[in-house]
């Protein structure tokens, strides 16, 4: 045990601290941007399923089924290698000749947002459906327009219901950032791969990454618990 502890503190391993620090920042930014995109896609998909027409509803359902059925790693590779080519093809059809390419960070955000957005659709749709229909009827009886009724009456109740599963989705999104290393992004897993190959200490480097992900999950759970507690106090004042 002492030898293992000394290995963690050896100059050879400690010299990678700066790279791990940069990779940790990259991982956090990737998770935050991807999660924000997921909330946007999830909101659009939920609206399409609850209030949209037949075509928009089918598109949203197909999107959710795609996320459920296709492995995340394939979606990441498709967006990184094929997303730019697909957009370029559409641009040429519209008369634009410029080529579109995604860097690894942008592709990672799009992939994480696309994957997590599919689950966000179901979370928000279920939360919307759990709000009693009478709430909308009461808002209409008070003369509130549909958009204002949604913002003031429906959305706060949706948030109360959706907050716990959205918190779990955030933690899942953080963990899924590890998959982005396959397209060359210098995240924590990528740094661990390079460090393990350079030093011949794979256990140490992957253990450091595991501890960092555990720390991120722990901090995230503390923040989520605090937000849920504040939300309960706001919903049920004394």
PDB file of C-alpha atoms in Angstrom:
ATOM      1  CA  UNK A   1       0.000   0.000   0.000  1.00  0.00           C
ATOM      2  CA  UNK A   2       2.857   2.368   0.847  1.00  0.00           C
ATOM      3  CA  UNK A   3       4.555   1.588  -2.445  1.00  0.00           C
ATOM      4  CA  UNK A   4       1.334   2.325  -4.323  1.00  0.00           C
ATOM      5  CA  UNK A   5       0.906   5.635  -2.486  1.00  0.00           C
ATOM      6  CA  UNK A   6       4.508   6.575  -3.278  1.00  0.00           C
ATOM      7  CA  UNK A   7       3.859   5.752  -6.935  1.00  0.00           C
ATOM      8  CA  UNK A   8       1.014   8.308  -7.014  1.00  0.00           C
ATOM      9  CA  UNK A   9       3.339  10.940  -5.548  1.00  0.00           C
ATOM     10  CA  UNK A  10       6.365  10.122  -7.706  1.00  0.00           C
ATOM     11  CA  UNK A  11       7.750  12.993  -9.833  1.00  0.00           C
ATOM     12  CA  UNK A  12       7.074  10.972 -12.967  1.00  0.00           C
ATOM     13  CA  UNK A  13       3.324  10.888 -12.210  1.00  0.00           C
ATOM     14  CA  UNK A  14       3.083  14.311 -10.561  1.00  0.00           C
ATOM     15  CA  UNK A  15       4.512  15.886 -13.704  1.00  0.00           C
ATOM     16  CA  UNK A  16       1.207  15.150 -15.440  1.00  0.00           C
ATOM     17  CA  UNK A  17      -0.816  17.223 -12.979  1.00  0.00           C
ATOM     18  CA  UNK A  18      -0.994  20.232 -15.297  1.00  0.00           C
ATOM     19  CA  UNK A  19      -2.225  18.115 -18.209  1.00  0.00           C
ATOM     20  CA  UNK A  20      -4.877  16.556 -15.974  1.00  0.00           C
ATOM     21  CA  UNK A  21      -5.906  20.040 -14.820  1.00  0.00           C
ATOM     22  CA  UNK A  22      -6.433  21.230 -18.392  1.00  0.00           C
ATOM     23  CA  UNK A  23      -8.225  17.997 -19.254  1.00  0.00           C
ATOM     24  CA  UNK A  24     -10.535  18.397 -16.237  1.00  0.00           C
ATOM     25  CA  UNK A  25     -11.523  21.891 -17.406  1.00  0.00           C
ATOM     26  CA  UNK A  26     -12.134  20.539 -20.912  1.00  0.00           C
ATOM     27  CA  UNK A  27     -14.310  17.740 -19.530  1.00  0.00           C
ATOM     28  CA  UNK A  28     -16.393  20.170 -17.444  1.00  0.00           C
ATOM     29  CA  UNK A  29     -16.900  22.568 -20.362  1.00  0.00           C
ATOM     30  CA  UNK A  30     -17.802  19.676 -22.633  1.00  0.00           C
ATOM     31  CA  UNK A  31     -20.378  18.363 -20.155  1.00  0.00           C
ATOM     32  CA  UNK A  32     -21.926  21.791 -19.503  1.00  0.00           C
ATOM     33  CA  UNK A  33     -22.247  22.732 -23.181  1.00  0.00           C
ATOM     34  CA  UNK A  34     -23.537  19.289 -24.097  1.00  0.00           C
ATOM     35  CA  UNK A  35     -26.108  19.346 -21.298  1.00  0.00           C
ATOM     36  CA  UNK A  36     -27.372  22.807 -22.294  1.00  0.00           C
ATOM     37  CA  UNK A  37     -27.788  21.578 -25.866  1.00  0.00           C
ATOM     38  CA  UNK A  38     -29.585  18.496 -24.537  1.00  0.00           C
ATOM     39  CA  UNK A  39     -32.058  20.684 -22.633  1.00  0.00           C
ATOM     40  CA  UNK A  40     -32.764  22.694 -25.791  1.00  0.00           C
ATOM     41  CA  UNK A  41     -33.301  19.563 -27.890  1.00  0.00           C
ATOM     42  CA  UNK A  42     -35.296  17.944 -25.105  1.00  0.00           C
ATOM     43  CA  UNK A  43     -37.581  20.956 -24.783  1.00  0.00           C
ATOM     44  CA  UNK A  44     -38.191  21.082 -28.536  1.00  0.00           C
ATOM     45  CA  UNK A  45     -38.848  17.346 -28.653  1.00  0.00           C
ATOM     46  CA  UNK A  46     -41.242  17.471 -25.694  1.00  0.00           C
ATOM     47  CA  UNK A  47     -43.191  20.345 -27.242  1.00  0.00           C
ATOM     48  CA  UNK A  48     -43.363  18.430 -30.528  1.00  0.00           C
ATOM     49  CA  UNK A  49     -44.767  15.334 -28.829  1.00  0.00           C
ATOM     50  CA  UNK A  50     -47.238  17.106 -26.549  1.00  0.00           C
ATOM     51  CA  UNK A  51     -48.422  20.044 -28.652  1.00  0.00           C
ATOM     52  CA  UNK A  52     -46.967  19.465 -32.116  1.00  0.00           C
ATOM     53  CA  UNK A  53     -48.585  18.164 -35.275  1.00  0.00           C
ATOM     54  CA  UNK A  54     -48.359  14.645 -36.605  1.00  0.00           C
ATOM     55  CA  UNK A  55     -45.136  15.191 -38.581  1.00  0.00           C
ATOM     56  CA  UNK A  56     -43.268  16.935 -35.749  1.00  0.00           C
ATOM     57  CA  UNK A  57     -44.461  14.263 -33.318  1.00  0.00           C
ATOM     58  CA  UNK A  58     -43.148  11.476 -35.540  1.00  0.00           C
ATOM     59  CA  UNK A  59     -39.822  13.280 -35.978  1.00  0.00           C
ATOM     60  CA  UNK A  60     -39.455  13.597 -32.198  1.00  0.00           C
ATOM     61  CA  UNK A  61     -40.353   9.941 -31.651  1.00  0.00           C
ATOM     62  CA  UNK A  62     -37.877   8.858 -34.342  1.00  0.00           C
ATOM     63  CA  UNK A  63     -35.172  10.975 -32.679  1.00  0.00           C
ATOM     64  CA  UNK A  64     -35.781   9.340 -29.302  1.00  0.00           C
ATOM     65  CA  UNK A  65     -35.768   5.854 -30.828  1.00  0.00           C
ATOM     66  CA  UNK A  66     -32.494   6.646 -32.638  1.00  0.00           C
ATOM     67  CA  UNK A  67     -30.841   7.661 -29.372  1.00  0.00           C
ATOM     68  CA  UNK A  68     -32.181   4.582 -27.606  1.00  0.00           C
ATOM     69  CA  UNK A  69     -31.184   2.119 -30.308  1.00  0.00           C
ATOM     70  CA  UNK A  70     -27.827   3.361 -31.618  1.00  0.00           C
ATOM     71  CA  UNK A  71     -24.742   3.087 -29.353  1.00  0.00           C
ATOM     72  CA  UNK A  72     -23.357   6.432 -28.213  1.00  0.00           C
ATOM     73  CA  UNK A  73     -19.915   5.687 -29.602  1.00  0.00           C
ATOM     74  CA  UNK A  74     -21.363   5.276 -33.112  1.00  0.00           C
ATOM     75  CA  UNK A  75     -23.225   8.572 -32.856  1.00  0.00           C
ATOM     76  CA  UNK A  76     -20.024  10.326 -31.785  1.00  0.00           C
ATOM     77  CA  UNK A  77     -18.079   8.877 -34.699  1.00  0.00           C
ATOM     78  CA  UNK A  78     -20.875   9.678 -37.153  1.00  0.00           C
ATOM     79  CA  UNK A  79     -21.115  13.314 -36.037  1.00  0.00           C
ATOM     80  CA  UNK A  80     -17.329  13.787 -36.055  1.00  0.00           C
ATOM     81  CA  UNK A  81     -16.602  12.114 -39.389  1.00  0.00           C
ATOM     82  CA  UNK A  82     -19.919  12.470 -41.196  1.00  0.00           C
ATOM     83  CA  UNK A  83     -21.642  15.507 -39.684  1.00  0.00           C
ATOM     84  CA  UNK A  84     -19.506  18.057 -41.492  1.00  0.00           C
ATOM     85  CA  UNK A  85     -19.810  16.213 -44.802  1.00  0.00           C
ATOM     86  CA  UNK A  86     -23.583  16.010 -44.407  1.00  0.00           C
ATOM     87  CA  UNK A  87     -23.912  19.743 -43.751  1.00  0.00           C
ATOM     88  CA  UNK A  88     -21.540  20.484 -46.634  1.00  0.00           C
ATOM     89  CA  UNK A  89     -23.751  18.437 -48.961  1.00  0.00           C
ATOM     90  CA  UNK A  90     -26.863  20.356 -47.907  1.00  0.00           C
ATOM     91  CA  UNK A  91     -24.960  23.645 -48.248  1.00  0.00           C
ATOM     92  CA  UNK A  92     -23.985  22.773 -51.823  1.00  0.00           C
ATOM     93  CA  UNK A  93     -27.615  22.010 -52.631  1.00  0.00           C
ATOM     94  CA  UNK A  94     -28.480  25.511 -51.406  1.00  0.00           C
ATOM     95  CA  UNK A  95     -25.741  27.080 -53.515  1.00  0.00           C
ATOM     96  CA  UNK A  96     -23.012  27.423 -50.880  1.00  0.00           C
ATOM     97  CA  UNK A  97     -19.670  25.899 -51.778  1.00  0.00           C
ATOM     98  CA  UNK A  98     -17.781  26.203 -48.476  1.00  0.00           C
ATOM     99  CA  UNK A  99     -16.818  23.026 -46.644  1.00  0.00           C
ATOM    100  CA  UNK A 100     -17.891  22.517 -43.039  1.00  0.00           C
ATOM    101  CA  UNK A 101     -15.666  20.593 -40.618  1.00  0.00           C
ATOM    102  CA  UNK A 102     -16.105  19.980 -36.906  1.00  0.00           C
ATOM    103  CA  UNK A 103     -13.208  19.994 -34.483  1.00  0.00           C
ATOM    104  CA  UNK A 104     -13.182  17.371 -31.742  1.00  0.00           C
ATOM    105  CA  UNK A 105     -14.585  19.706 -29.074  1.00  0.00           C
ATOM    106  CA  UNK A 106     -17.507  20.882 -31.225  1.00  0.00           C
ATOM    107  CA  UNK A 107     -18.256  17.332 -32.335  1.00  0.00           C
ATOM    108  CA  UNK A 108     -18.165  16.232 -28.699  1.00  0.00           C
ATOM    109  CA  UNK A 109     -20.686  18.890 -27.679  1.00  0.00           C
ATOM    110  CA  UNK A 110     -23.001  17.986 -30.556  1.00  0.00           C
ATOM    111  CA  UNK A 111     -22.732  14.272 -29.816  1.00  0.00           C
ATOM    112  CA  UNK A 112     -23.335  14.626 -26.081  1.00  0.00           C
ATOM    113  CA  UNK A 113     -26.188  17.055 -26.659  1.00  0.00           C
ATOM    114  CA  UNK A 114     -27.761  14.780 -29.250  1.00  0.00           C
ATOM    115  CA  UNK A 115     -27.553  11.670 -27.062  1.00  0.00           C
ATOM    116  CA  UNK A 116     -28.622  13.289 -23.781  1.00  0.00           C
ATOM    117  CA  UNK A 117     -31.286  15.293 -25.607  1.00  0.00           C
ATOM    118  CA  UNK A 118     -33.107  12.100 -26.528  1.00  0.00           C
ATOM    119  CA  UNK A 119     -33.454  11.196 -22.864  1.00  0.00           C
ATOM    120  CA  UNK A 120     -34.326  14.775 -21.961  1.00  0.00           C
ATOM    121  CA  UNK A 121     -37.272  14.594 -24.371  1.00  0.00           C
ATOM    122  CA  UNK A 122     -38.772  11.720 -22.413  1.00  0.00           C
ATOM    123  CA  UNK A 123     -38.086  13.335 -19.050  1.00  0.00           C
ATOM    124  CA  UNK A 124     -39.715  16.633 -19.988  1.00  0.00           C
ATOM    125  CA  UNK A 125     -42.600  14.978 -21.825  1.00  0.00           C
ATOM    126  CA  UNK A 126     -43.367  12.807 -18.803  1.00  0.00           C
ATOM    127  CA  UNK A 127     -43.100  15.805 -16.455  1.00  0.00           C
ATOM    128  CA  UNK A 128     -45.466  17.792 -18.673  1.00  0.00           C
ATOM    129  CA  UNK A 129     -47.941  14.912 -18.734  1.00  0.00           C
ATOM    130  CA  UNK A 130     -47.811  14.624 -14.941  1.00  0.00           C
ATOM    131  CA  UNK A 131     -49.112  18.181 -14.477  1.00  0.00           C
ATOM    132  CA  UNK A 132     -52.902  17.960 -13.962  1.00  0.00           C
ATOM    133  CA  UNK A 133     -54.903  19.130 -16.965  1.00  0.00           C
ATOM    134  CA  UNK A 134     -56.971  21.278 -14.644  1.00  0.00           C
ATOM    135  CA  UNK A 135     -53.986  23.600 -14.189  1.00  0.00           C
ATOM    136  CA  UNK A 136     -54.127  24.604 -17.857  1.00  0.00           C
ATOM    137  CA  UNK A 137     -57.894  24.999 -17.674  1.00  0.00           C
ATOM    138  CA  UNK A 138     -57.612  27.247 -14.625  1.00  0.00           C
ATOM    139  CA  UNK A 139     -54.975  29.379 -16.347  1.00  0.00           C
ATOM    140  CA  UNK A 140     -57.228  29.731 -19.400  1.00  0.00           C
ATOM    141  CA  UNK A 141     -60.164  30.660 -17.160  1.00  0.00           C
ATOM    142  CA  UNK A 142     -58.032  33.454 -15.669  1.00  0.00           C
ATOM    143  CA  UNK A 143     -57.462  34.830 -19.158  1.00  0.00           C
ATOM    144  CA  UNK A 144     -53.809  33.840 -19.493  1.00  0.00           C
ATOM    145  CA  UNK A 145     -52.512  33.287 -23.011  1.00  0.00           C
ATOM    146  CA  UNK A 146     -51.105  29.792 -23.713  1.00  0.00           C
ATOM    147  CA  UNK A 147     -47.453  30.896 -23.635  1.00  0.00           C
ATOM    148  CA  UNK A 148     -47.898  32.912 -20.445  1.00  0.00           C
ATOM    149  CA  UNK A 149     -49.882  30.101 -18.851  1.00  0.00           C
ATOM    150  CA  UNK A 150     -47.084  27.671 -19.643  1.00  0.00           C
ATOM    151  CA  UNK A 151     -44.362  29.934 -18.217  1.00  0.00           C
ATOM    152  CA  UNK A 152     -46.238  30.909 -15.042  1.00  0.00           C
ATOM    153  CA  UNK A 153     -48.288  27.794 -14.289  1.00  0.00           C
ATOM    154  CA  UNK A 154     -47.104  24.673 -16.115  1.00  0.00           C
ATOM    155  CA  UNK A 155     -43.315  25.126 -16.282  1.00  0.00           C
ATOM    156  CA  UNK A 156     -42.755  25.558 -12.498  1.00  0.00           C
ATOM    157  CA  UNK A 157     -44.670  22.354 -11.811  1.00  0.00           C
ATOM    158  CA  UNK A 158     -42.798  20.570 -14.590  1.00  0.00           C
ATOM    159  CA  UNK A 159     -39.498  21.647 -13.052  1.00  0.00           C
ATOM    160  CA  UNK A 160     -40.451  20.194  -9.684  1.00  0.00           C
ATOM    161  CA  UNK A 161     -41.192  16.828 -11.300  1.00  0.00           C
ATOM    162  CA  UNK A 162     -38.338  16.796 -13.812  1.00  0.00           C
ATOM    163  CA  UNK A 163     -35.549  18.042 -11.551  1.00  0.00           C
ATOM    164  CA  UNK A 164     -34.478  14.662 -10.032  1.00  0.00           C
ATOM    165  CA  UNK A 165     -34.264  12.786 -13.366  1.00  0.00           C
ATOM    166  CA  UNK A 166     -32.563  15.772 -15.001  1.00  0.00           C
ATOM    167  CA  UNK A 167     -29.991  15.656 -12.204  1.00  0.00           C
ATOM    168  CA  UNK A 168     -29.347  12.001 -12.992  1.00  0.00           C
ATOM    169  CA  UNK A 169     -29.076  12.888 -16.679  1.00  0.00           C
ATOM    170  CA  UNK A 170     -26.434  15.509 -15.866  1.00  0.00           C
ATOM    171  CA  UNK A 171     -24.308  12.958 -13.992  1.00  0.00           C
ATOM    172  CA  UNK A 172     -24.693  10.537 -16.908  1.00  0.00           C
ATOM    173  CA  UNK A 173     -23.636  13.269 -19.339  1.00  0.00           C
ATOM    174  CA  UNK A 174     -20.503  13.928 -17.274  1.00  0.00           C
ATOM    175  CA  UNK A 175     -19.559  10.252 -17.406  1.00  0.00           C
ATOM    176  CA  UNK A 176     -20.251  10.013 -21.137  1.00  0.00           C
ATOM    177  CA  UNK A 177     -17.615  12.674 -21.819  1.00  0.00           C
ATOM    178  CA  UNK A 178     -15.109   9.831 -21.458  1.00  0.00           C
ATOM    179  CA  UNK A 179     -16.292   8.501 -24.832  1.00  0.00           C
ATOM    180  CA  UNK A 180     -15.203  11.672 -26.641  1.00  0.00           C
ATOM    181  CA  UNK A 181     -11.557  10.653 -26.301  1.00  0.00           C
ATOM    182  CA  UNK A 182     -12.023   8.301 -29.277  1.00  0.00           C
ATOM    183  CA  UNK A 183     -12.054  11.301 -31.663  1.00  0.00           C
ATOM    184  CA  UNK A 184      -8.839  12.752 -30.255  1.00  0.00           C
ATOM    185  CA  UNK A 185     -10.131  15.353 -27.783  1.00  0.00           C
ATOM    186  CA  UNK A 186      -7.618  15.963 -25.007  1.00  0.00           C
ATOM    187  CA  UNK A 187      -9.942  15.093 -22.132  1.00  0.00           C
ATOM    188  CA  UNK A 188      -9.047  13.184 -18.975  1.00  0.00           C
ATOM    189  CA  UNK A 189      -9.260   9.748 -20.578  1.00  0.00           C
ATOM    190  CA  UNK A 190      -7.092  10.859 -23.490  1.00  0.00           C
ATOM    191  CA  UNK A 191      -4.454  12.254 -21.130  1.00  0.00           C
ATOM    192  CA  UNK A 192      -4.563   9.007 -19.143  1.00  0.00           C
ATOM    193  CA  UNK A 193      -4.048   6.969 -22.316  1.00  0.00           C
ATOM    194  CA  UNK A 194      -1.038   9.056 -23.332  1.00  0.00           C
ATOM    195  CA  UNK A 195       0.406   9.096 -19.805  1.00  0.00           C
ATOM    196  CA  UNK A 196      -0.046   5.365 -19.350  1.00  0.00           C
ATOM    197  CA  UNK A 197       1.768   4.670 -22.599  1.00  0.00           C
ATOM    198  CA  UNK A 198       4.593   7.081 -21.801  1.00  0.00           C
ATOM    199  CA  UNK A 199       5.245   5.947 -18.226  1.00  0.00           C
ATOM    200  CA  UNK A 200       4.139   2.322 -18.249  1.00  0.00           C
ATOM    201  CA  UNK A 201       1.829   2.986 -15.271  1.00  0.00           C
ATOM    202  CA  UNK A 202      -1.694   2.430 -16.665  1.00  0.00           C
ATOM    203  CA  UNK A 203      -3.247   1.539 -13.300  1.00  0.00           C
ATOM    204  CA  UNK A 204      -2.140   4.798 -11.715  1.00  0.00           C
ATOM    205  CA  UNK A 205      -3.324   7.022 -14.562  1.00  0.00           C
ATOM    206  CA  UNK A 206      -6.710   5.344 -14.939  1.00  0.00           C
ATOM    207  CA  UNK A 207      -7.152   5.382 -11.166  1.00  0.00           C
ATOM    208  CA  UNK A 208      -6.567   9.147 -11.187  1.00  0.00           C
ATOM    209  CA  UNK A 209      -9.213   9.557 -13.898  1.00  0.00           C
ATOM    210  CA  UNK A 210     -11.630   7.404 -11.922  1.00  0.00           C
ATOM    211  CA  UNK A 211     -11.090   9.491  -8.797  1.00  0.00           C
ATOM    212  CA  UNK A 212     -11.620  12.712 -10.755  1.00  0.00           C
ATOM    213  CA  UNK A 213     -14.901  11.423 -12.189  1.00  0.00           C
ATOM    214  CA  UNK A 214     -15.990  10.345  -8.708  1.00  0.00           C
ATOM    215  CA  UNK A 215     -15.196  13.835  -7.431  1.00  0.00           C
ATOM    216  CA  UNK A 216     -17.215  15.421 -10.236  1.00  0.00           C
ATOM    217  CA  UNK A 217     -20.152  13.113  -9.534  1.00  0.00           C
ATOM    218  CA  UNK A 218     -19.983  13.856  -5.793  1.00  0.00           C
ATOM    219  CA  UNK A 219     -19.914  17.623  -6.305  1.00  0.00           C
ATOM    220  CA  UNK A 220     -22.730  17.344  -8.837  1.00  0.00           C
ATOM    221  CA  UNK A 221     -24.863  15.347  -6.406  1.00  0.00           C
ATOM    222  CA  UNK A 222     -24.289  17.929  -3.671  1.00  0.00           C
ATOM    223  CA  UNK A 223     -25.346  20.764  -5.988  1.00  0.00           C
ATOM    224  CA  UNK A 224     -28.374  18.823  -7.241  1.00  0.00           C
ATOM    225  CA  UNK A 225     -29.474  18.022  -3.674  1.00  0.00           C
ATOM    226  CA  UNK A 226     -29.139  21.687  -2.715  1.00  0.00           C
ATOM    227  CA  UNK A 227     -31.176  22.813  -5.739  1.00  0.00           C
ATOM    228  CA  UNK A 228     -33.881  20.226  -5.019  1.00  0.00           C
ATOM    229  CA  UNK A 229     -34.067  21.351  -1.381  1.00  0.00           C
ATOM    230  CA  UNK A 230     -34.402  25.014  -2.412  1.00  0.00           C
ATOM    231  CA  UNK A 231     -37.036  24.082  -4.959  1.00  0.00           C
ATOM    232  CA  UNK A 232     -39.061  22.174  -2.341  1.00  0.00           C
ATOM    233  CA  UNK A 233     -38.904  25.146   0.011  1.00  0.00           C
ATOM    234  CA  UNK A 234     -40.080  27.439  -2.790  1.00  0.00           C
ATOM    235  CA  UNK A 235     -42.913  25.063  -3.754  1.00  0.00           C
ATOM    236  CA  UNK A 236     -44.061  24.470  -0.163  1.00  0.00           C
ATOM    237  CA  UNK A 237     -43.418  27.646   1.849  1.00  0.00           C
ATOM    238  CA  UNK A 238     -44.242  27.537   5.528  1.00  0.00           C
TER     239      UNK A 238
END
